[in-house]
Amino acid sequence: MGEHVERLDVIGNISRDLTRYPDHRGGARLGGAALFVSLAATKAGRRATPVCVLGDDLAHLPGAPGLDALDWSARLQAEGTSTTFDLEYDLQGELVEARTDYGVAEALTEHALGHVSTYPHATFHVCCRRPLDVEAVLGRLAETTAQFSVDFFLPSAEAMIHAAAPWLPAATTLFVNAAEYRLLDQAVDCDTLSEVVVTDGPRAAVVRAFGRQVASAVPPPHPAHEVSGAGDTLAGTYLAHRSRGTTTARALAEATAAAARYVAVPSLPIPAPRHG
């Protein structure tokens, strides 16, 4: 069934991350919303491609074991270093501080605009994170017949939600956490939004359709090894299931379960380049 489902084109970053927790969990790993959303969608049976910019240091990713299942045709290879994130969390898994060097991702907006123009009828997911020019990308999408969904990242969510606000009623689905939902509610009339998935860590995730709660699911309890990327995993899984006509409640249950499994296992290591 999955082969008949349209590809999901995920606009966002792929990065080298360092995550830190007070109890010494974390460490160096692969990261980036475009990677996690695409991987989750692929695992849930929907072909997905990261619309991203990779630096020389991550040029080998498309051939790496476990990542070769992704469609890498929408990546741009650029000279320089990939985005790096230094993410500090508290014991509850809440982000305390994020330090970033965007590197070659400074070219992401231009790359994304070109990709949207080339595939105006595609289905997109836009990871509304810096350094993406959200106004330019969502504005371009609004000029096409493309379907699109969006998510945010709490450190930049307030600015990004305000930038995205004019186009959010046209989105099929928005993914936010509880804190981002409060910011969203201040920026737009949530009764105009067709589908908003609101996560709240280990607490119940809910789906609101035009302001009315239509589904909820409590993630199965798993000890959290790594929380960075859990929301992206939920989003990719949810979108894959919804694209096949799965009910909202079932898609949310599958998505929360996938996110719970994700946080319980070790992070994706940065694969070593192949030699020879």
Tab-separated table of C-alpha atoms in Angstrom, residues 12-195:
chain	number	residue	atom	x	y	z
A	12	GLY	CA	14.717	21.417	7.097
A	13	ASN	CA	18.159	20.849	8.561
A	14	ILE	CA	20.320	17.774	8.982
A	15	SER	CA	22.940	18.389	11.623
A	16	ARG	CA	25.698	17.153	13.863
A	17	ASP	CA	24.351	17.457	17.396
A	18	LEU	CA	25.767	17.415	20.874
A	19	THR	CA	23.107	16.783	23.523
A	20	ARG	CA	23.759	17.267	27.248
A	21	TYR	CA	21.767	16.241	30.335
A	22	PRO	CA	22.566	16.804	34.032
A	23	ASP	CA	22.896	13.025	34.577
A	24	HIS	CA	25.521	12.728	31.803
A	25	ARG	CA	23.230	11.195	29.186
A	26	GLY	CA	23.610	12.497	25.663
A	27	GLY	CA	26.649	12.983	23.478
A	28	ALA	CA	27.523	13.466	19.822
A	29	ARG	CA	24.947	12.222	17.308
A	30	LEU	CA	23.183	12.845	14.048
A	31	GLY	CA	20.310	15.277	14.294
A	32	GLY	CA	18.088	17.660	12.435
A	33	ALA	CA	14.336	17.764	11.980
A	34	ALA	CA	14.488	16.940	8.264
A	35	LEU	CA	16.324	13.711	9.065
A	36	PHE	CA	14.075	12.552	11.901
A	37	VAL	CA	10.786	13.411	10.154
A	38	SER	CA	11.943	11.668	6.956
A	39	LEU	CA	13.200	8.576	8.775
A	40	ALA	CA	10.008	8.241	10.802
A	41	ALA	CA	7.806	8.614	7.730
A	42	THR	CA	9.889	6.036	5.857
A	43	LYS	CA	9.661	3.551	8.739
A	44	ALA	CA	5.885	4.063	8.771
A	45	GLY	CA	5.672	3.197	5.076
A	46	ARG	CA	5.766	6.563	3.324
A	47	ARG	CA	8.579	7.499	0.958
A	48	ALA	CA	10.253	10.677	2.191
A	49	THR	CA	13.091	12.917	1.079
A	50	PRO	CA	14.952	15.515	3.148
A	51	VAL	CA	15.086	18.840	1.292
A	52	CYS	CA	18.318	19.843	3.018
A	53	VAL	CA	21.855	21.091	2.540
A	54	LEU	CA	24.677	18.733	3.544
A	55	GLY	CA	28.238	19.897	4.124
A	56	ASP	CA	31.382	17.980	3.239
A	57	ASP	CA	31.389	16.392	6.711
A	58	LEU	CA	28.043	14.642	6.090
A	59	ALA	CA	28.374	14.046	2.344
A	60	HIS	CA	28.546	10.284	2.945
A	61	LEU	CA	25.163	10.005	4.729
A	62	PRO	CA	23.125	8.785	1.721
A	63	GLY	CA	25.190	5.587	1.587
A	64	ALA	CA	25.363	4.978	5.330
A	65	PRO	CA	23.717	1.826	6.737
A	66	GLY	CA	20.245	2.594	8.067
A	67	LEU	CA	20.056	5.859	6.133
A	68	ASP	CA	20.191	4.374	2.631
A	69	ALA	CA	16.448	3.643	2.789
A	70	LEU	CA	15.730	7.378	2.511
A	71	ASP	CA	15.176	9.115	-0.809
A	72	TRP	CA	18.128	11.544	-0.883
A	73	SER	CA	17.331	13.045	-4.295
A	74	ALA	CA	16.325	16.451	-2.851
A	75	ARG	CA	19.538	17.102	-0.924
A	76	LEU	CA	22.000	19.792	-1.941
A	77	GLN	CA	25.677	19.002	-1.434
A	78	ALA	CA	27.689	22.115	-0.529
A	79	GLU	CA	31.286	22.905	0.345
A	80	GLY	CA	31.704	23.672	4.036
A	81	THR	CA	30.459	22.253	7.323
A	82	SER	CA	26.957	21.054	8.114
A	83	THR	CA	24.759	22.633	10.769
A	84	THR	CA	25.786	21.898	14.358
A	85	PHE	CA	23.546	22.075	17.418
A	86	ASP	CA	24.665	22.083	21.051
A	87	LEU	CA	21.504	21.243	23.030
A	88	GLU	CA	21.302	21.345	26.817
A	89	TYR	CA	18.327	19.666	28.553
A	90	ASP	CA	17.158	19.390	32.159
A	91	LEU	CA	16.282	16.093	33.830
A	92	GLN	CA	12.650	16.413	32.708
A	93	GLY	CA	13.745	16.596	29.072
A	94	GLU	CA	12.957	20.302	28.690
A	95	LEU	CA	15.370	22.270	26.518
A	96	VAL	CA	17.397	24.732	28.603
A	97	GLU	CA	19.734	26.180	25.988
A	98	ALA	CA	20.477	25.727	22.277
A	99	ARG	CA	23.646	26.928	20.578
A	100	THR	CA	23.851	26.696	16.801
A	101	ASP	CA	26.260	27.111	13.901
A	102	TYR	CA	24.201	26.906	10.714
A	103	GLY	CA	27.119	26.335	8.334
A	104	VAL	CA	25.997	25.369	4.823
A	105	ALA	CA	22.313	25.485	5.892
A	106	GLU	CA	22.470	29.231	5.232
A	107	ALA	CA	21.733	28.114	1.645
A	108	LEU	CA	18.600	26.160	2.671
A	109	THR	CA	16.029	28.841	1.794
A	110	GLU	CA	17.282	29.245	-1.776
A	111	HIS	CA	17.478	25.463	-2.197
A	112	ALA	CA	13.956	24.982	-0.789
A	113	LEU	CA	12.457	27.696	-3.008
A	114	GLY	CA	13.995	26.081	-6.063
A	115	HIS	CA	12.690	22.671	-5.047
A	116	VAL	CA	9.152	23.975	-4.480
A	117	SER	CA	9.206	25.657	-7.887
A	118	THR	CA	10.337	22.386	-9.499
A	119	TYR	CA	7.713	20.272	-7.695
A	120	PRO	CA	4.722	22.610	-7.237
A	121	HIS	CA	2.231	19.749	-6.768
A	122	ALA	CA	4.262	17.824	-4.173
A	123	THR	CA	3.410	17.276	-0.514
A	124	PHE	CA	5.713	19.166	1.841
A	125	HIS	CA	6.501	19.270	5.516
A	126	VAL	CA	8.244	22.481	6.569
A	127	CYS	CA	10.414	22.415	9.684
A	128	CYS	CA	10.062	26.073	10.674
A	129	ARG	CA	13.522	26.513	12.181
A	130	ARG	CA	16.309	28.974	11.628
A	131	PRO	CA	17.991	29.742	9.269
A	132	LEU	CA	15.000	29.026	6.981
A	133	ASP	CA	13.156	32.119	5.691
A	134	VAL	CA	9.714	30.808	6.620
A	135	GLU	CA	7.836	33.720	5.048
A	136	ALA	CA	9.504	33.161	1.687
A	137	VAL	CA	9.015	29.377	1.689
A	138	LEU	CA	5.404	29.329	2.934
A	139	GLY	CA	4.588	32.209	0.611
A	140	ARG	CA	5.918	30.199	-2.335
A	141	LEU	CA	3.976	27.120	-1.233
A	142	ALA	CA	0.790	29.179	-0.998
A	143	GLU	CA	1.227	30.163	-4.650
A	144	THR	CA	1.237	26.494	-5.697
A	145	THR	CA	-1.232	23.661	-5.242
A	146	ALA	CA	1.163	21.899	-2.879
A	147	GLN	CA	-0.139	20.498	0.392
A	148	PHE	CA	2.036	21.328	3.376
A	149	SER	CA	2.308	20.718	7.102
A	150	VAL	CA	4.575	22.563	9.555
A	151	ASP	CA	6.310	22.231	12.891
A	152	PHE	CA	8.328	24.543	15.154
A	153	PHE	CA	11.285	24.451	17.561
A	154	LEU	CA	10.691	26.108	20.925
A	155	PRO	CA	13.792	28.404	21.063
A	156	SER	CA	12.695	30.129	17.836
A	157	ALA	CA	8.974	29.290	17.938
A	158	GLU	CA	7.650	32.719	18.888
A	159	ALA	CA	9.354	34.475	15.969
A	160	MET	CA	8.668	31.623	13.539
A	161	ILE	CA	4.961	31.331	14.441
A	162	HIS	CA	4.487	35.066	13.878
A	163	ALA	CA	6.347	34.854	10.569
A	164	ALA	CA	4.285	31.838	9.475
A	165	ALA	CA	0.925	33.084	10.805
A	166	PRO	CA	-0.606	34.326	7.503
A	167	TRP	CA	-0.216	30.881	5.902
A	168	LEU	CA	-1.008	28.579	8.831
A	169	PRO	CA	-4.757	28.276	8.045
A	170	ALA	CA	-3.720	26.756	4.693
A	171	ALA	CA	-1.596	24.038	6.337
A	172	THR	CA	-3.010	20.508	6.526
A	173	THR	CA	-1.438	19.859	9.954
A	174	LEU	CA	0.563	21.823	12.534
A	175	PHE	CA	2.761	20.088	15.101
A	176	VAL	CA	3.482	21.978	18.340
A	177	ASN	CA	4.280	21.178	21.944
A	178	ALA	CA	2.211	22.589	24.793
A	179	ALA	CA	4.370	25.718	25.171
A	180	GLU	CA	4.326	26.356	21.417
A	181	TYR	CA	0.544	25.938	21.349
A	182	ARG	CA	0.212	28.821	23.799
A	183	LEU	CA	2.328	30.975	21.461
A	184	LEU	CA	0.271	29.792	18.485
A	185	ASP	CA	-2.968	30.706	20.255
A	186	GLN	CA	-1.688	34.259	20.713
A	187	ALA	CA	-0.664	34.638	17.066
A	188	VAL	CA	-3.612	33.113	15.183
A	189	ASP	CA	-7.208	32.104	15.774
A	190	CYS	CA	-6.771	28.369	16.397
A	191	ASP	CA	-10.407	27.812	15.378
A	192	THR	CA	-9.253	28.494	11.788
A	193	LEU	CA	-6.649	25.684	11.806
A	194	SER	CA	-7.785	22.396	10.294
A	195	GLU	CA	-5.535	20.115	12.338
